[in-house]
Structures are given as C-alpha cells and as structure tokens.
C-alpha cells in the first residue's frame, strides 16, 4: 500500500510541475482615484544655497529742487513742533482677576487715556510685554490711575483722573464710566 501511495504522490508532483501556466489576459481600465491620505510631517529645511550674482544696475534717480526740499523741511519742523505733547505712561498698577488660579498682571495708563496690560503667564512668573487693551476717553491729559482692592465679598474699583479733574471708574479695567468733574 505504501508503494502505491508513493507512486501516486510522485505522479501528482510531476503532473503539477508540468502543467502549463495560465497566460494573463489584457489589462483592464484604470479605476477611480482613491481618497487622498493625511499630509505627512514636514521635513527639515535644507542648507542655504550660494548667493546669486547681483542684478542689473537701476536707472539713476532724479533730484528734487532746493525749493521743494526747503518746503518739505518746514512742514516736517511744523509737524515736530506740534508733536511736543507725546503720549507717555503716567501710571502703573498691579491687578488680580479671579480666584483659583488668579490672573495677575500690570496695567499701565498713558496720558492719552489708553490702558495697556501685561498679563503674567502664571502666578509665579511675570509677563514680557504690554499690549493695548482699551481707551478710557479721547483726552490727552490723564495723570493717574489707582485701584481699591476688594477683599472677600467686596468689589475692586479702578479710578483714572485727568489733570482738570474729570474722573472715570471701572470694575474690570475694560469698561469705563465717566463720573464727572471735580473742581480743585
């Protein structure tokens, strides 16, 4: 029986090995394009190449007359003299918003009534720059800003005042209300 099995096995091996291979048919039409995959990570920038040759020389400039130059100089001098009242910082206070964790920072008031904030990124580090927040009023004579800190259950109030006694108050340094003018 083993002999018959071995002969049958050998005949099968020869038959499978000698069987003709199938010839592939012609290629079919291309199917629709699939969905686009996710964008891969951006590679690192390569080395900077050599600088190219300089471009062609431009046409020579045209000169202006001495009269136009003097006229321009006079107008610039007039503009400089009118700008003597430059905007300056006139007050700086610290502020605190919220409870846990509180937002801490500084508020600066300019002579033109602009409030600039420097927010601290955390309670243990200081901010790096002041940014414009709001303008209290369109006046060039602000002189002071102060805060009355509220403790538990009390409100915090901020007060800004001008040189001629106009005063404004706020509870959050963002929305300001005029209170009128005090005579001194």
CSV table of C-alpha atoms in Angstrom, one decimal:
chain,number,residue,atom,x,y,z
A,1,UNK,CA,0.0,0.0,0.0
A,2,UNK,CA,2.9,2.3,0.8
A,3,UNK,CA,4.3,1.7,-2.6
A,4,UNK,CA,1.0,2.7,-4.3
A,5,UNK,CA,0.8,5.8,-2.3
A,6,UNK,CA,4.4,6.8,-3.1
A,7,UNK,CA,3.8,6.2,-6.9
A,8,UNK,CA,0.6,8.3,-6.8
A,9,UNK,CA,2.4,11.1,-4.9
A,10,UNK,CA,5.2,11.1,-7.5
A,11,UNK,CA,2.7,11.2,-10.4
A,12,UNK,CA,0.9,14.2,-8.8
A,13,UNK,CA,4.2,16.1,-8.3
A,14,UNK,CA,5.1,15.5,-12.0
A,15,UNK,CA,1.6,16.5,-13.2
A,16,UNK,CA,1.5,19.7,-11.2
A,17,UNK,CA,5.1,20.7,-12.1
A,18,UNK,CA,4.5,20.0,-15.9
A,19,UNK,CA,1.1,21.6,-16.1
A,20,UNK,CA,1.0,24.7,-18.4
A,21,UNK,CA,1.0,28.1,-16.8
A,22,UNK,CA,-2.1,30.4,-17.4
A,23,UNK,CA,-1.4,33.3,-19.8
A,24,UNK,CA,-2.7,36.6,-18.3
A,25,UNK,CA,-5.3,38.4,-20.2
A,26,UNK,CA,-5.2,42.1,-21.3
A,27,UNK,CA,-5.1,44.9,-18.6
A,28,UNK,CA,-8.4,46.4,-17.7
A,29,UNK,CA,-9.3,50.1,-17.5
A,30,UNK,CA,-8.0,52.1,-14.6
A,31,UNK,CA,-10.4,52.6,-11.7
A,32,UNK,CA,-11.3,55.8,-10.0
A,33,UNK,CA,-8.7,57.6,-7.9
A,34,UNK,CA,-8.9,56.8,-4.2
A,35,UNK,CA,-9.2,59.2,-1.3
A,36,UNK,CA,-6.1,61.4,-0.5
A,37,UNK,CA,-4.2,60.3,2.6
A,38,UNK,CA,-3.2,62.5,5.5
A,39,UNK,CA,-0.4,65.0,4.9
A,40,UNK,CA,2.9,63.8,6.2
A,41,UNK,CA,5.3,65.6,8.5
A,42,UNK,CA,7.2,68.5,7.0
A,43,UNK,CA,10.9,67.7,6.5
A,44,UNK,CA,13.7,69.9,7.8
A,45,UNK,CA,15.0,72.8,5.7
A,46,UNK,CA,18.0,72.1,3.6
A,47,UNK,CA,21.2,74.1,3.6
A,48,UNK,CA,21.2,77.6,2.1
A,49,UNK,CA,22.5,77.8,-1.4
A,50,UNK,CA,25.1,80.1,-2.8
A,51,UNK,CA,24.1,83.8,-3.3
A,52,UNK,CA,23.3,84.6,-6.9
A,53,UNK,CA,25.0,87.3,-9.0
A,54,UNK,CA,23.9,90.9,-8.5
A,55,UNK,CA,21.1,92.1,-10.7
A,56,UNK,CA,21.5,94.8,-13.3
A,57,UNK,CA,22.1,98.4,-12.2
A,58,UNK,CA,19.0,100.5,-12.0
A,59,UNK,CA,18.3,103.9,-13.6
A,60,UNK,CA,19.8,106.9,-11.8
A,61,UNK,CA,17.4,108.8,-9.5
A,62,UNK,CA,16.0,112.2,-10.1
A,63,UNK,CA,17.0,115.1,-7.8
A,64,UNK,CA,14.4,117.5,-6.3
A,65,UNK,CA,14.7,121.2,-6.3
A,66,UNK,CA,16.0,123.1,-3.3
A,67,UNK,CA,12.7,124.9,-3.1
A,68,UNK,CA,10.7,121.6,-2.7
A,69,UNK,CA,13.3,120.4,-0.2
A,70,UNK,CA,13.1,123.5,1.9
A,71,UNK,CA,9.2,123.4,1.8
A,72,UNK,CA,9.3,119.8,3.0
A,73,UNK,CA,11.8,120.6,5.8
A,74,UNK,CA,9.5,123.4,7.0
A,75,UNK,CA,6.5,121.1,7.1
A,76,UNK,CA,8.4,118.4,9.0
A,77,UNK,CA,9.6,121.0,11.5
A,78,UNK,CA,6.0,122.2,12.0
A,79,UNK,CA,4.9,118.6,12.5
A,80,UNK,CA,7.6,118.0,15.1
A,81,UNK,CA,6.7,121.1,17.0
A,82,UNK,CA,3.0,120.0,17.1
A,83,UNK,CA,4.1,116.6,18.4
A,84,UNK,CA,5.6,118.1,21.6
A,85,UNK,CA,2.7,116.5,23.6
A,86,UNK,CA,3.9,113.0,23.1
A,87,UNK,CA,2.0,110.2,24.8
A,88,UNK,CA,3.7,108.9,27.9
A,89,UNK,CA,3.0,106.4,30.7
A,90,UNK,CA,1.6,108.3,33.7
A,91,UNK,CA,0.6,105.4,36.0
A,92,UNK,CA,1.3,101.7,36.6
A,93,UNK,CA,-0.7,99.4,38.9
A,94,UNK,CA,-0.9,95.7,39.6
A,95,UNK,CA,-4.2,93.9,39.2
A,96,UNK,CA,-5.7,90.5,40.0
A,97,UNK,CA,-8.7,88.7,38.4
A,98,UNK,CA,-10.4,85.6,39.5
A,99,UNK,CA,-9.8,83.2,42.4
A,100,UNK,CA,-8.2,79.9,41.6
A,101,UNK,CA,-5.8,80.4,40.0
A,102,UNK,CA,-5.9,84.2,39.8
A,103,UNK,CA,-4.9,86.1,36.7
A,104,UNK,CA,-2.2,88.5,37.8
A,105,UNK,CA,-0.6,91.4,35.9
A,106,UNK,CA,0.1,95.0,35.5
A,107,UNK,CA,-1.9,97.8,33.9
A,108,UNK,CA,-0.4,101.0,32.6
A,109,UNK,CA,-2.2,104.2,31.8
A,110,UNK,CA,-1.0,106.7,29.2
A,111,UNK,CA,-1.5,110.4,29.1
A,112,UNK,CA,-4.0,109.9,26.2
A,113,UNK,CA,-6.2,107.5,28.3
A,114,UNK,CA,-5.0,104.2,26.9
A,115,UNK,CA,-4.9,101.2,29.2
A,116,UNK,CA,-2.1,98.7,28.4
A,117,UNK,CA,-2.0,95.2,30.0
A,118,UNK,CA,0.9,92.9,30.8
A,119,UNK,CA,-0.5,89.6,31.9
A,120,UNK,CA,1.6,87.2,33.8
A,121,UNK,CA,1.6,83.7,32.2
A,122,UNK,CA,1.4,82.1,35.7
A,123,UNK,CA,1.2,83.2,39.3
A,124,UNK,CA,4.9,82.6,39.7
A,125,UNK,CA,6.3,84.3,36.6
A,126,UNK,CA,6.0,87.8,35.1
A,127,UNK,CA,4.7,88.7,31.6
A,128,UNK,CA,7.0,90.0,28.9
A,129,UNK,CA,5.3,92.9,27.2
A,130,UNK,CA,2.4,95.4,27.4
A,131,UNK,CA,-0.4,95.2,24.9
A,132,UNK,CA,-3.2,97.8,24.2
A,133,UNK,CA,-6.5,96.9,25.9
A,134,UNK,CA,-8.9,99.8,25.8
A,135,UNK,CA,-9.1,103.6,25.7
A,136,UNK,CA,-10.9,105.3,28.6
A,137,UNK,CA,-11.7,108.5,26.8
A,138,UNK,CA,-10.3,110.6,24.0
A,139,UNK,CA,-8.4,113.1,26.1
A,140,UNK,CA,-4.6,114.0,26.3
A,141,UNK,CA,-4.4,114.9,30.0
A,142,UNK,CA,-4.7,111.7,32.1
A,143,UNK,CA,-2.5,111.9,35.1
A,144,UNK,CA,-3.3,109.0,37.5
A,145,UNK,CA,-4.7,105.5,37.8
A,146,UNK,CA,-5.4,103.8,41.1
A,147,UNK,CA,-7.0,100.6,42.5
A,148,UNK,CA,-9.1,99.9,45.6
A,149,UNK,CA,-8.7,96.2,46.1
A,150,UNK,CA,-11.7,94.4,47.3
A,151,UNK,CA,-11.4,91.5,49.7
A,152,UNK,CA,-13.9,88.7,50.3
A,153,UNK,CA,-17.4,90.0,49.3
A,154,UNK,CA,-16.2,93.4,48.3
A,155,UNK,CA,-15.7,94.7,44.7
A,156,UNK,CA,-12.5,96.0,43.3
A,157,UNK,CA,-12.7,99.5,41.8
A,158,UNK,CA,-10.2,101.3,39.4
A,159,UNK,CA,-10.2,105.1,39.1
A,160,UNK,CA,-8.5,107.2,36.5
A,161,UNK,CA,-8.3,111.0,36.7
A,162,UNK,CA,-7.3,113.8,34.3
A,163,UNK,CA,-5.4,117.0,35.1
A,164,UNK,CA,-8.6,119.1,35.1
A,165,UNK,CA,-10.5,116.7,37.5
A,166,UNK,CA,-12.5,114.5,35.1
A,167,UNK,CA,-12.6,111.1,36.7
A,168,UNK,CA,-13.6,107.6,35.4
A,169,UNK,CA,-14.2,104.3,37.2
A,170,UNK,CA,-14.1,100.7,36.2
A,171,UNK,CA,-14.6,97.3,37.9
A,172,UNK,CA,-12.5,95.3,35.4
A,173,UNK,CA,-10.2,97.8,33.6
A,174,UNK,CA,-12.1,97.1,30.4
A,175,UNK,CA,-15.4,99.1,30.6
A,176,UNK,CA,-15.0,102.6,31.9
A,177,UNK,CA,-17.7,105.0,33.1
A,178,UNK,CA,-17.4,108.8,33.5
A,179,UNK,CA,-18.3,110.1,36.9
A,180,UNK,CA,-18.0,113.8,36.1
A,181,UNK,CA,-15.5,116.5,37.0
A,182,UNK,CA,-14.3,117.6,40.5
A,183,UNK,CA,-13.1,121.1,40.9
A,184,UNK,CA,-9.8,121.6,42.7
